Coordinates of C-alpha atoms and ligand atoms in Angstrom, one line a residue:
X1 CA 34.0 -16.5 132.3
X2 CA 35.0 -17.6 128.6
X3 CA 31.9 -19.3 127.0
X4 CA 34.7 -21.1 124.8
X5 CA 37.9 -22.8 126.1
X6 CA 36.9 -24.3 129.0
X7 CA 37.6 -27.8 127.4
X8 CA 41.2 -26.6 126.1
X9 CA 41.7 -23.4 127.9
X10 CA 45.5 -23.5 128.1
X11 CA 47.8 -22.4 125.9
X12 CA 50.9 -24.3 125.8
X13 CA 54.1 -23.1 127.6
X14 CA 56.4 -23.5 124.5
X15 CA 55.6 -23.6 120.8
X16 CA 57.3 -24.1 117.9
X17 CA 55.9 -22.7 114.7
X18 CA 57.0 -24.2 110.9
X19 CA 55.7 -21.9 108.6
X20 CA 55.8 -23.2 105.0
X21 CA 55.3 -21.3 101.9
X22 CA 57.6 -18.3 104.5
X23 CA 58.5 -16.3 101.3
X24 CA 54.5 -16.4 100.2
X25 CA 52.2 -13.3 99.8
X26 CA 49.6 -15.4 101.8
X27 CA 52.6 -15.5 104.9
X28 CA 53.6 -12.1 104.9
X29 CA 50.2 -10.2 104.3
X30 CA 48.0 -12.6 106.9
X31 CA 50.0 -15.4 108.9
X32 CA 53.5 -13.6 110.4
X33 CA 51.7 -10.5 111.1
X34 CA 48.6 -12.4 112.8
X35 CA 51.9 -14.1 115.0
X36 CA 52.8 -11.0 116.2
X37 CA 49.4 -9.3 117.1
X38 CA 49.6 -12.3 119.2
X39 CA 52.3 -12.1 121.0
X40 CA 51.7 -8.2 121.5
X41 CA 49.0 -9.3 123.2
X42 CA 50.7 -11.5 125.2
X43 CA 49.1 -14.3 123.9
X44 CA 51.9 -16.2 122.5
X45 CA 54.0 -18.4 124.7
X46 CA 57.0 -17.3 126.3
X47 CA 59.2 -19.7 125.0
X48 CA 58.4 -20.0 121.0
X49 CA 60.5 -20.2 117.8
X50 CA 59.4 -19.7 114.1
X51 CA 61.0 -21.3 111.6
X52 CA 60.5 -20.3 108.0
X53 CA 60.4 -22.8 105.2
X54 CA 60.7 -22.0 101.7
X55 CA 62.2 -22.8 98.0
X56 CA 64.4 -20.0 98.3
X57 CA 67.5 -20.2 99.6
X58 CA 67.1 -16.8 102.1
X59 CA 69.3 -17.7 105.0
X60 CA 68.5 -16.3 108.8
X61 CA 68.9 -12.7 107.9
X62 CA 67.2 -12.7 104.6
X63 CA 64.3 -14.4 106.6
X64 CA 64.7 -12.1 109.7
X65 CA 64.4 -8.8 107.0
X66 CA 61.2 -10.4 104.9
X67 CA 59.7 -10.4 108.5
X68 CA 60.8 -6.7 109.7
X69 CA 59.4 -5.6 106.0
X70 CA 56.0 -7.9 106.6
X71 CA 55.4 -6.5 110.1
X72 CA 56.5 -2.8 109.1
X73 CA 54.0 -2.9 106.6
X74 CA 51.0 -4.4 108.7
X75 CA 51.9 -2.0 111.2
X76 CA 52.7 -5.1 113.8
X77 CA 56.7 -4.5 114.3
X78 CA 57.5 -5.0 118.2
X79 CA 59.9 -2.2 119.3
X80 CA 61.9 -5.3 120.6
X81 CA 62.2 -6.4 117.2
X82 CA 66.2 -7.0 117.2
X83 CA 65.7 -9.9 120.1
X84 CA 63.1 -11.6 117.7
X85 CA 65.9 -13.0 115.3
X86 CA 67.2 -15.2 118.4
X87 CA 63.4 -16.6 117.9
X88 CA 63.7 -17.2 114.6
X89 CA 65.6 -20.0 111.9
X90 CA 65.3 -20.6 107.9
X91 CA 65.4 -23.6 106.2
X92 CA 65.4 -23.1 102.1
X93 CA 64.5 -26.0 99.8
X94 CA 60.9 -27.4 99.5
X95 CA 60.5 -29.8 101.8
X96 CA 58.8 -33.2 100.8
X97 CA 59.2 -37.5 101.4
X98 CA 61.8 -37.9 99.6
X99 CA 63.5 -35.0 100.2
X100 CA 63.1 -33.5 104.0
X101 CA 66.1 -31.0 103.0
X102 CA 67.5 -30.3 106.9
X103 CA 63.9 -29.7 108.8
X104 CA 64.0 -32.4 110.8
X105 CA 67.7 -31.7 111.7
X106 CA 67.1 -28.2 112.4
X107 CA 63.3 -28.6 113.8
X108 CA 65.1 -31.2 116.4
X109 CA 67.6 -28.4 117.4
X110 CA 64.7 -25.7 118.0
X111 CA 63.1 -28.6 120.4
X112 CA 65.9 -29.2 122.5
X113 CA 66.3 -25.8 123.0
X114 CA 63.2 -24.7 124.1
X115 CA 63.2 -28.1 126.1
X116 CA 66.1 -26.7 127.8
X117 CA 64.2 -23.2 127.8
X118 CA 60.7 -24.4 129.0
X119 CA 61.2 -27.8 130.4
X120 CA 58.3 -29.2 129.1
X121 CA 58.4 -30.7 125.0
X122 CA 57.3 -27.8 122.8
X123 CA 54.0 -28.0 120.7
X124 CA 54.9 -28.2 117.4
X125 CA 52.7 -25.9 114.6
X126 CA 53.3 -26.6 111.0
X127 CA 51.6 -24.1 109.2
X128 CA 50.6 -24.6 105.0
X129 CA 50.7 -21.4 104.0
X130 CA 51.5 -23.2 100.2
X131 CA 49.3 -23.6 97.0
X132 CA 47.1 -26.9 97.5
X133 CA 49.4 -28.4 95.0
X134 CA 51.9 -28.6 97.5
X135 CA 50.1 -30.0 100.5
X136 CA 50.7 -33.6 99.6
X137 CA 54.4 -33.6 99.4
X138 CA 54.6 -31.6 102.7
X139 CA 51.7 -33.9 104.5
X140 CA 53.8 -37.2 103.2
X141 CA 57.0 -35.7 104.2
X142 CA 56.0 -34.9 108.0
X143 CA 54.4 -38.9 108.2
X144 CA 57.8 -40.5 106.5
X145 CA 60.4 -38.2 108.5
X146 CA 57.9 -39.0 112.4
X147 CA 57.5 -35.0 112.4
X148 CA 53.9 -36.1 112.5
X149 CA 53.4 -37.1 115.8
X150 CA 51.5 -34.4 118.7
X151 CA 51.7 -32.1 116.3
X152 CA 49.0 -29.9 115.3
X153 CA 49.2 -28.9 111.1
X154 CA 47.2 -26.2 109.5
X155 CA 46.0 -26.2 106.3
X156 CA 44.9 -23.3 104.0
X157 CA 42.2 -22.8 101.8
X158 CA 41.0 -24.4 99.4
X159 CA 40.9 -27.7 100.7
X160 CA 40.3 -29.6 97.6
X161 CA 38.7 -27.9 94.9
X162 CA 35.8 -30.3 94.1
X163 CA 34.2 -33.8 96.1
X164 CA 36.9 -35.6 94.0
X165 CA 40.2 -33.8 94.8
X166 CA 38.9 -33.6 98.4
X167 CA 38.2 -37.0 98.9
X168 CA 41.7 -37.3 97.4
X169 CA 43.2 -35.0 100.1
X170 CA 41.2 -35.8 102.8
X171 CA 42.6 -40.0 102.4
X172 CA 46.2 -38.7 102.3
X173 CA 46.1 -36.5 105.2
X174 CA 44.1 -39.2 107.1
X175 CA 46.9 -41.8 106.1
X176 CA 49.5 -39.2 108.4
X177 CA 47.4 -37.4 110.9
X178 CA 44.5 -37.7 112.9
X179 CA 41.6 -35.2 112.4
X180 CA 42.5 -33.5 115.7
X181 CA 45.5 -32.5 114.8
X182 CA 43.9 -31.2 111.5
X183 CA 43.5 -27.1 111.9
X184 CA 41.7 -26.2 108.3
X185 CA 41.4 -22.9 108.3
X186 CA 38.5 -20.3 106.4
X187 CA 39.6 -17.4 107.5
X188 CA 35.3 -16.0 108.0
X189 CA 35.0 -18.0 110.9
X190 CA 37.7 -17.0 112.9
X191 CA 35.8 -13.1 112.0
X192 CA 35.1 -11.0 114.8
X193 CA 31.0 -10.1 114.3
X194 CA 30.5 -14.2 112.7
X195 CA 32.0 -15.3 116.0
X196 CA 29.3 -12.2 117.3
X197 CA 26.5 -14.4 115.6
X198 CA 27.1 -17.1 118.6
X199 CA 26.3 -14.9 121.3
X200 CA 23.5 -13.2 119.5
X201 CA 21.6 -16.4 119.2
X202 CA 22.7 -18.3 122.6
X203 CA 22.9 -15.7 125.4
X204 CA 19.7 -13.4 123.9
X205 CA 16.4 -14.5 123.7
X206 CA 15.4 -11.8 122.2
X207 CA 17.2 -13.0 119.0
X208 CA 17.2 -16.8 119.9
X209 CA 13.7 -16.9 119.8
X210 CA 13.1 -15.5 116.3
X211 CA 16.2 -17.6 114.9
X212 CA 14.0 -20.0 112.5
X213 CA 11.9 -20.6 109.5
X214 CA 8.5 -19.4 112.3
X215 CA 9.9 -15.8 112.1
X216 CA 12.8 -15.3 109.1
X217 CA 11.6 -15.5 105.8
X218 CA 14.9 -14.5 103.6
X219 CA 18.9 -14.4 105.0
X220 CA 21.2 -12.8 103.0
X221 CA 24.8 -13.3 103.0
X222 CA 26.3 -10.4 101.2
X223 CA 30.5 -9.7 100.4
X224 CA 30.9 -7.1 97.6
X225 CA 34.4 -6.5 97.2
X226 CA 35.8 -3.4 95.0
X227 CA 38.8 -5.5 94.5
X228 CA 40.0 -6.2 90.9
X229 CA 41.8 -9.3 90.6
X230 CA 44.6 -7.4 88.0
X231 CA 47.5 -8.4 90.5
X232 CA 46.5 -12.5 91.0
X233 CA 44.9 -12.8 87.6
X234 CA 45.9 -16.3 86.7
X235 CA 44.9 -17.3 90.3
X236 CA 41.6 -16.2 89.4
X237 CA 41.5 -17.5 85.8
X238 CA 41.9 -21.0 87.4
X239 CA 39.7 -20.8 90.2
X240 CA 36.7 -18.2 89.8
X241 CA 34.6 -16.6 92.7
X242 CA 32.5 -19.6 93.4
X243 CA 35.2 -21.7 94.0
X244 CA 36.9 -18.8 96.2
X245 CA 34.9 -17.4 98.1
X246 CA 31.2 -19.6 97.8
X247 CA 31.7 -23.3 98.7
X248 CA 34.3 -21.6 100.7
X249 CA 33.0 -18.6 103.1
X250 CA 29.9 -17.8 102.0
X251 CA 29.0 -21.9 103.0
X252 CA 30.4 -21.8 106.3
X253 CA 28.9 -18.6 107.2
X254 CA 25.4 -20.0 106.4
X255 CA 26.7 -23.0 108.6
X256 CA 27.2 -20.5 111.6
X257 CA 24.1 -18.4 111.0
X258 CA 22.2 -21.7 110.8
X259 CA 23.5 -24.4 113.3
X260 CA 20.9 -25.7 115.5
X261 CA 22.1 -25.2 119.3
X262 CA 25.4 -26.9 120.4
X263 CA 25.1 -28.8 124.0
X264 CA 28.4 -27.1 125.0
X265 CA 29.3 -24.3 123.5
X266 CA 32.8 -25.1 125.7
X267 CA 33.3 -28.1 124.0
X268 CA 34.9 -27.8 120.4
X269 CA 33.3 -30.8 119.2
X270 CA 29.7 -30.0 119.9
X271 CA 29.8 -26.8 117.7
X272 CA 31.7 -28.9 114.9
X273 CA 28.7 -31.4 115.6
X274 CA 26.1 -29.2 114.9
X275 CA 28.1 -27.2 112.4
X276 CA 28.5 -30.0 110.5
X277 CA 25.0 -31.7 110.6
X278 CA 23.6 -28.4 109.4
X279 CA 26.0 -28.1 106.4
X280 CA 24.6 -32.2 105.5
X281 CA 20.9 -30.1 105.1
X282 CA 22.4 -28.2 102.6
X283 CA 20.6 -28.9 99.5
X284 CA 22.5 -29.5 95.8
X285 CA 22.8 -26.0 94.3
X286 CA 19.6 -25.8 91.4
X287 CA 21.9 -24.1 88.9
X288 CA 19.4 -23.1 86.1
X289 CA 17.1 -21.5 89.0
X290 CA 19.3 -20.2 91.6
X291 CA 22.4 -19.3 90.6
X292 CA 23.6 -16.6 88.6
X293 CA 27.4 -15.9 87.8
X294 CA 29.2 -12.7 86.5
X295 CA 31.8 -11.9 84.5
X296 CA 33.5 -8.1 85.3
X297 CA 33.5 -6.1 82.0
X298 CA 37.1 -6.1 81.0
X299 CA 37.9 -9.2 83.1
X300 CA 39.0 -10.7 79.5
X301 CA 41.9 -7.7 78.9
X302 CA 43.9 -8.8 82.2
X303 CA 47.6 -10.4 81.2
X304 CA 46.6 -13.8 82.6
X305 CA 43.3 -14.1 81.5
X306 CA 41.9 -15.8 78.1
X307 CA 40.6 -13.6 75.4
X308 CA 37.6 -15.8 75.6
X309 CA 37.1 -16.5 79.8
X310 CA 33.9 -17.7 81.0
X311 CA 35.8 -17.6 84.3
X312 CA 32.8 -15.9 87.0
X313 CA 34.1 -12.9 89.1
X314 CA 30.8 -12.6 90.5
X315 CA 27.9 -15.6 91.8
X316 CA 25.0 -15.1 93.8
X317 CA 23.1 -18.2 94.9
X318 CA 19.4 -19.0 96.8
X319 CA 20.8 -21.9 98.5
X320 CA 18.1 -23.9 100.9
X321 CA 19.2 -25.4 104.3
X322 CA 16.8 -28.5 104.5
X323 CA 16.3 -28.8 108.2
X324 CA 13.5 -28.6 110.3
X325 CA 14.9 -25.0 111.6
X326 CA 15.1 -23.6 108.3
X327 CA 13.2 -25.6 105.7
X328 CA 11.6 -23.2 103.2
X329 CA 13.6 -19.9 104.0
X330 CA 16.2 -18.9 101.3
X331 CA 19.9 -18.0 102.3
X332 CA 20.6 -15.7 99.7
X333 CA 24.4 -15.1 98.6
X334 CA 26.3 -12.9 97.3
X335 CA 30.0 -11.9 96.3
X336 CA 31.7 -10.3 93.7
X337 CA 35.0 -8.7 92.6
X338 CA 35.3 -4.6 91.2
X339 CA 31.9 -3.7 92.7
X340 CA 29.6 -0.7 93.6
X341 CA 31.4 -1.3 97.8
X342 CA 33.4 -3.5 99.8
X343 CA 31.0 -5.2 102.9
X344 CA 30.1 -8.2 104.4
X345 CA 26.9 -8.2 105.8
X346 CA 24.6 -10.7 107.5
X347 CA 20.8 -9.7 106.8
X348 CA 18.0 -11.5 108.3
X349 CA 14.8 -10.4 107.0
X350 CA 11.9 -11.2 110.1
X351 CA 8.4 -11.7 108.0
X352 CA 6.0 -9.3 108.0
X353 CA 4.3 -8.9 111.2
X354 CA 0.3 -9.9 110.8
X355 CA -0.8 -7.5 113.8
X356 CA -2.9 -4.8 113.4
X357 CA -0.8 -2.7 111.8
X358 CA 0.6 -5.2 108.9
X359 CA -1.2 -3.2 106.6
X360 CA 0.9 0.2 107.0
X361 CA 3.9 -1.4 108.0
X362 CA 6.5 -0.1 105.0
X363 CA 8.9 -2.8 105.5
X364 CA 9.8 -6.0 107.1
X365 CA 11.8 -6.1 110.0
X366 CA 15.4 -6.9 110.2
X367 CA 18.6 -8.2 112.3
X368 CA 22.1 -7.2 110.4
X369 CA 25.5 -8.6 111.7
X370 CA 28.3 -6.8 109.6
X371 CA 31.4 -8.9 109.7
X372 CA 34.1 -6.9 108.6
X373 CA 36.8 -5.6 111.0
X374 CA 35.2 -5.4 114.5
X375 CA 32.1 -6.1 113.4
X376 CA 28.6 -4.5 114.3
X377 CA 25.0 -5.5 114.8
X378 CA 21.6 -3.6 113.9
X379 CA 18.3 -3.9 114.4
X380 CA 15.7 -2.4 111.8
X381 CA 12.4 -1.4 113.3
X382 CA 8.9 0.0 112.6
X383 CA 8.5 2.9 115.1
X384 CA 6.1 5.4 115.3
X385 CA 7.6 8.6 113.7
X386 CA 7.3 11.0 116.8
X387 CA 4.9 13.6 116.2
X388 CA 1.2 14.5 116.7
X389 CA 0.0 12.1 113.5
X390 CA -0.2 7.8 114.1
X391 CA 2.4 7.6 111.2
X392 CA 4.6 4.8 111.2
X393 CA 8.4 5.2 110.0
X394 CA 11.4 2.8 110.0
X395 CA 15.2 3.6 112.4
X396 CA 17.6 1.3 113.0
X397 CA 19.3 0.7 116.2
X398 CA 22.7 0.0 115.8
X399 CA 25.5 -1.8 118.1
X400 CA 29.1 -1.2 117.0
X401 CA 31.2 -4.2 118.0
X402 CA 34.1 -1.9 118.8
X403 CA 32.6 0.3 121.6
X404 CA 31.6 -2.9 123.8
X405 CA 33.3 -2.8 126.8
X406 CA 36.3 -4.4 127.5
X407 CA 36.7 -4.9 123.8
X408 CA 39.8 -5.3 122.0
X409 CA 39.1 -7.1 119.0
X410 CA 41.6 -9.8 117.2
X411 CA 41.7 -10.1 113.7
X412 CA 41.1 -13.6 112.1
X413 CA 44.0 -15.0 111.6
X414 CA 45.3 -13.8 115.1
X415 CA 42.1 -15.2 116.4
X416 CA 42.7 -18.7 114.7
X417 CA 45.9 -19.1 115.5
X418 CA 45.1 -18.5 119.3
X419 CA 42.6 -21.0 118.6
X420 CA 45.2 -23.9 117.1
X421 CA 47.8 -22.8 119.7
X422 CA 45.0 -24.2 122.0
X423 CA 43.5 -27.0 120.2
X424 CA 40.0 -25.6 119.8
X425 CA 39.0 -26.4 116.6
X426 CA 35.5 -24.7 116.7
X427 CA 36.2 -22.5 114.2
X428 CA 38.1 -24.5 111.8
X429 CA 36.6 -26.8 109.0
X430 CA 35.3 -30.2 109.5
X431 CA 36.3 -33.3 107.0
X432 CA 32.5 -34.0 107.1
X433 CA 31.6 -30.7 106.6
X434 CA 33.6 -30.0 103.7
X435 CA 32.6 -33.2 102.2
X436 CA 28.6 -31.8 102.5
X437 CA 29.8 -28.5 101.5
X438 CA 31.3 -30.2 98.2
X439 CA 28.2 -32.0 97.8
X440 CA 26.2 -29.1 97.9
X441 CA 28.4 -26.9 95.6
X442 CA 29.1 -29.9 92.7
X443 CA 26.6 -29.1 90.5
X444 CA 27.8 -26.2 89.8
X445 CA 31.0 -27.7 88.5
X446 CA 28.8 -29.9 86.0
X447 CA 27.3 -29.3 82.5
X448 CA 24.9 -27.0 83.9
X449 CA 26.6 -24.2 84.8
X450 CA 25.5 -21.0 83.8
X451 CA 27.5 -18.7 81.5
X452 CA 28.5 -15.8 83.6
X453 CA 26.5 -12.4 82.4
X454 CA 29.1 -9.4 81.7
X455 CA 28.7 -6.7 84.6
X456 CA 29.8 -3.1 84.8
X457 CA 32.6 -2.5 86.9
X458 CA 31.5 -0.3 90.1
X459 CA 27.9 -1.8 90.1
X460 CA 26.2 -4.5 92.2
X461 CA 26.9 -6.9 89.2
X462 CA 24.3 -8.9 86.5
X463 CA 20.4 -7.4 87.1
X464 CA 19.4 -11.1 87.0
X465 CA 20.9 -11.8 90.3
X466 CA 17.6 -9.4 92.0
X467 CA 15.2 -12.0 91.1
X468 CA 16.7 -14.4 93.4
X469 CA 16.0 -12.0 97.0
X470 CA 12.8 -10.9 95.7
X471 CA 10.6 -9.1 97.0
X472 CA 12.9 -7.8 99.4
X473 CA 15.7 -6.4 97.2
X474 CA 19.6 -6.8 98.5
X475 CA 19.2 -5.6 102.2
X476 CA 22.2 -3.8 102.0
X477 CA 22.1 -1.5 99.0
X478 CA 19.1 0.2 101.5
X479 CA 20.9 0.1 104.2
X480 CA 22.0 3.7 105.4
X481 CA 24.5 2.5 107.5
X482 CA 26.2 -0.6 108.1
X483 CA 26.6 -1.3 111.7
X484 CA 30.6 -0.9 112.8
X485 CA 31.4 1.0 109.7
X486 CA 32.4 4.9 110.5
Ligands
BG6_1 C1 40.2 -14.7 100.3 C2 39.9 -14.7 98.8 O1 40.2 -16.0 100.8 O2 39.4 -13.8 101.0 C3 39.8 -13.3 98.2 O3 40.8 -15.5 98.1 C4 39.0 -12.4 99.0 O4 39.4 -13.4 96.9 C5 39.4 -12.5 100.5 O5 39.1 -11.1 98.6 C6 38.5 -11.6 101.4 O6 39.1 -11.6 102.7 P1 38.9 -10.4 103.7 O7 40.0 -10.6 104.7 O8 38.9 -9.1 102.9 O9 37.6 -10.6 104.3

C-alpha cells in the first residue's frame, strides 16, 4: 500500500494543463518532457489537453513542432506522437489583467470539450514556467478574468528572492488563490533518493534510531556541479549560487533530512507541518563564521558578466537547526559551479563510537543518500579486515536505488507533477517555510557578506570552505563510490 496518497489518492479523470512561459528553456528541457514520462506511464488522465502560452506568436503547429523537437531530444517522444496535436492548442501574447489576450476564450473551449469527453469538469493546471518577474501579471490576470477558481497553479523557483520580495509575492498570490491551490515547486524534493530519506528514517529502525543530535555529529549536504554558467551568464550575474541553489535546495533538503516525525505520513499537511516547524529552527546564517563564497577563476571573462563581479559561483555554509533533535550538530553545505565532479550527496557522519575499540577505530561511521538520478544509499562501517590478525578496516555497504524491486524510478518533475495532478502538496514549498527559509538566509544579503575567494576551475573550490566540516573533511571527496552511481 502507498505510504503517501491515501488522503488524495486519485488522480483526476480529465486535466487541462496551461503551460506558460511554452517557448521557455525551463518548459522544454524539464516541464513538457516530465508531461510525457507521465503519460507513458500511464499516469496522466485519459482525457487531458495542454495548452501552450507564450509572447510568440507560434500558432498550433509551430507549438505542436517545439514539442516533437523538446521530446525528441529528452528521448520522451510517444510513437503516437501525430494524435498528440488533437491534445494540444497555442495561445501567443503574454497574458496579464489587463490584457487576457484569448485564454479564457480558448481555455473555455478546451473545458467544454473534455466536459463533453469526460463528463466530469476538467482540473485545470496552470503551470509558471516564466521568470519571477512575470508571476504577478499572470497571478492578477487568472483572479480578474475568474480562471482562479478550483484550479491548482504552479509556481517556479525562485519564489521571491529575499524576505521582502517574498512577502511581496506571497500577499498578491494570497489576494487570488488559496494556499492549497498553491503548487511551489523546488525541484530536490520531488528527487528520487530525498524522497528515499522518508523511508530510511520512518519504516527502519535501524536508521530511525540514530537520526539525532545523541548519535550524528556533522551532516553534509554536498552538490558540486561541473557546470559553467557560460550559456545563462546574465542569469547568474543577477542571482549568484546562494540565491540558486542555497536558500533554495540545499534549505529544503536539510528540512527533509531533519523534520521531526509527521503523524501521517498519508496526510500532505502533516509532513508540510513538520517540514515547516523545522525550517522556523533554522538559525540566521553567521556570515563572518560560517559561510564562505566563491568566485570560479575566469567567471569575470564571460559576455554577461562585470569585469569586476563579486557575484559567488560557489557557497558553503555550517548552518545549525535549533531544535531539540538537532541542537548542536552542524549541517554542512555545499555547491558550486565548474568543479572537481557533479554529485549530490547526503552524508551523515555517526560520532565516534566510545566502545572498546574507539581507540583503533580509523574513522567515524557513516549513512550516505546520493540523490541524483535514482538515487542510492550506503552505509560506511568498521569491520574487522578478514584475516588471522584483530585489525580493523573500513567497507561500505552500498544500496543502489535502481535495483530495488519493482523499481521504476520518476524523475522530479514527472514526480511533482503526478503529485499536483493529485493535490499532494508534500513535496512542494510552504508559505511559512519559505518565509523561515528567508529568515534564515537574509543575512547574507546584508553588509556582511563575504567577498567570494577566486577558485580554480576543476577543484572543490576556496580551501577556506574545509575549516567549516572539520575534523571530518568533505565526506565525499573520500568516498570511493557514491551509491547509485555506475
Ligand atoms: C537549478 C539551478 O534549479 O538546479 C541550476 O538553477 C542547477 O543552477 C540545477 O544546476 C541542478 O539541477 P539538477 O536537475 O541537475 O539536480
Amino acid at each position: 500500500m502507498p505510504y503517501r496518497g491515501r488522503v488524495t489518492p486519485h488522480h483526476p479523470e480529465s486535466v487541462v494543463i496551461v503551460l506558460f512561459g511554452a517557448t521557455g528553456d525551463l518548459a522544454s528541457r524539464m516541464v513538457m518532457p516530465a508531461m510525457f514520462e507521465l503519460r507513458a506511464r500511464g499516469l496522466m488522465p485519459d482525457h487531458w489537453r495542454l495548452i501552450g502560452s507564450a509572447g510568440d506568436d507560434l500558432g498550433e503547429d509551430g507549438f505542436a513542432a517545439l514539442l516533437r523537437g523538446s521530446l525528441e531530444r529528452s528521448g520522451d517522444l510517444p510513437p503516437d506522437f501525430d494524435d498528440v496535436a488533437a491534445h494540444l492548442r497555442y495561445v501567443g501574447g503574454f497574458f496579464s489583467a489587463d490584457e487576457p489576450g484569448e485564454l479564457p476564450a480558448v481555455l473555455g473551449e478546451v473545458r467544454e470539450e473534455l466536459r463533453a469527453a469526460g463528463g466530469s469538469d476538467p482540473l485545470v493546471v496552470f503551470f509558471l514556467a516564466v521568470p519571477p518577474a512575470a508571476f504577478p501579471a499572470i497571478t492578477e490576470g487568472l483572479g480578474r478574468h475568474g480562471l482562479a477558481d478550483g484550479a491548482r497553479v504552479v509556481f517556479e523557483k525562485p519564489y521571491g528572492t529575499s524576505s521582502q520580495s517574498f512577502e511581496e509575492l506571497d500577499a498578491l498570490v494570497k489576494r487570488t488563490l488559496e494556499e492549497d491551490q498553491v503548487f511551489r515547486i523546488d525541484h530536490f524534493l520531488g528527487k528520487e533518493g530525498v524522497q528515499a530519506i522518508y523511508t530510511l528514517r520512518f519504516a527502519n529502525k535501524l536508521f530511525g534510531a540514530q537520526w539525532d543530535r545523541h548519535s550524528v555529529a556533522q551532516v553534509q549536504i554536498d552538490v558540486p556541479e561541473t557546470l559553467n554558467v557560460d550559456t545563462r551568464a546574465s542569469f547568474y550575474e543577477a542571482t549568484g549560487a546562494a540565491l540558486d541553489m542555497l536558500v533554495t535546495h540545499l534549505f529544503q533538503v536539510v528540512s527533509q533530512v531533519a523534520m521531526d516525525t509527521p503523524y501521517d505520513l498519508a496526510d500532505p499537511e502533516s509532513v508540510l507541518f513538520e517540514r515547516d516547524a523545522v525550517l522556523h529552527r533554522f538559525r540566521p546564517l553567521d556570515v563572518e563564521n560560517d559561510v564562505v563564497l566563491g568566485q570560479f577563476e575566469g567567471y569575470r571573462d564571460l559576455d554577461g558578466v562585470a569585469a569586476d563581479s563579486d557575484q559567488d559561483t560557489f557557497v558553503a555554509a555550517r548552518l545549525w537547526v535549533d531544535s531539540d533533535r538537532w541542537r548542536g550538530v552542524p549541517f554542512v553545505l555545499r555547491t558550486g559551479k565548474m568543479m572537481a565532479r557533479k554529485a549530490q550527496l547526503v552524508t551523515l557522519v555517526l560520532r565516534p563510537d566510545e566502545g572498546p575499540l574507539s581507540a583503533v577505530a580509523a574513522r567515524p561511521n557513516t549513512i550516505e543518500v546520493n540523490f541524483s538520478g535514482a538515487g542510492g544509499i550506503s552505509l560506511g562501517v568498521t569491520v574487522k579486515a578478514p584475516g588471522p590478525d584483530a585489525h580493523l578496516s573500513y567497507g561500505h555497504a552500498v544500496l543502489d536505488l535502481d535495483d530495488v524491486p519493482g523499481g521504476e524510478p520518476l524523475s522530479p518533475y514527472a514526480s511533482l507533477i503526478d503529485d499536483v495532478l493529485r493535490g499532494d502538496r508534500s513535496l512542494f514549498t510552504t508559505e511559512l517555510g519559505l518565509r523561515a527559509a528567508f529568515r534564515a538566509f537574509e543575512p547574507l544579503l546584508g553588509q556582511g557578506r563575504p567577498a567570494p575567494i577566486p577558485y580554480e576551475p576543476g577543484g572543490w573550490g576556496p580551501e577556506e570552505a574545509r575549516r567549516l566540516v572539520e575534523p571530518f573533511g568533505w565526506m565525499l571527496e573520500q568516498l570511493e563510490r557514491v551509491p547509485g552511481e555506475d
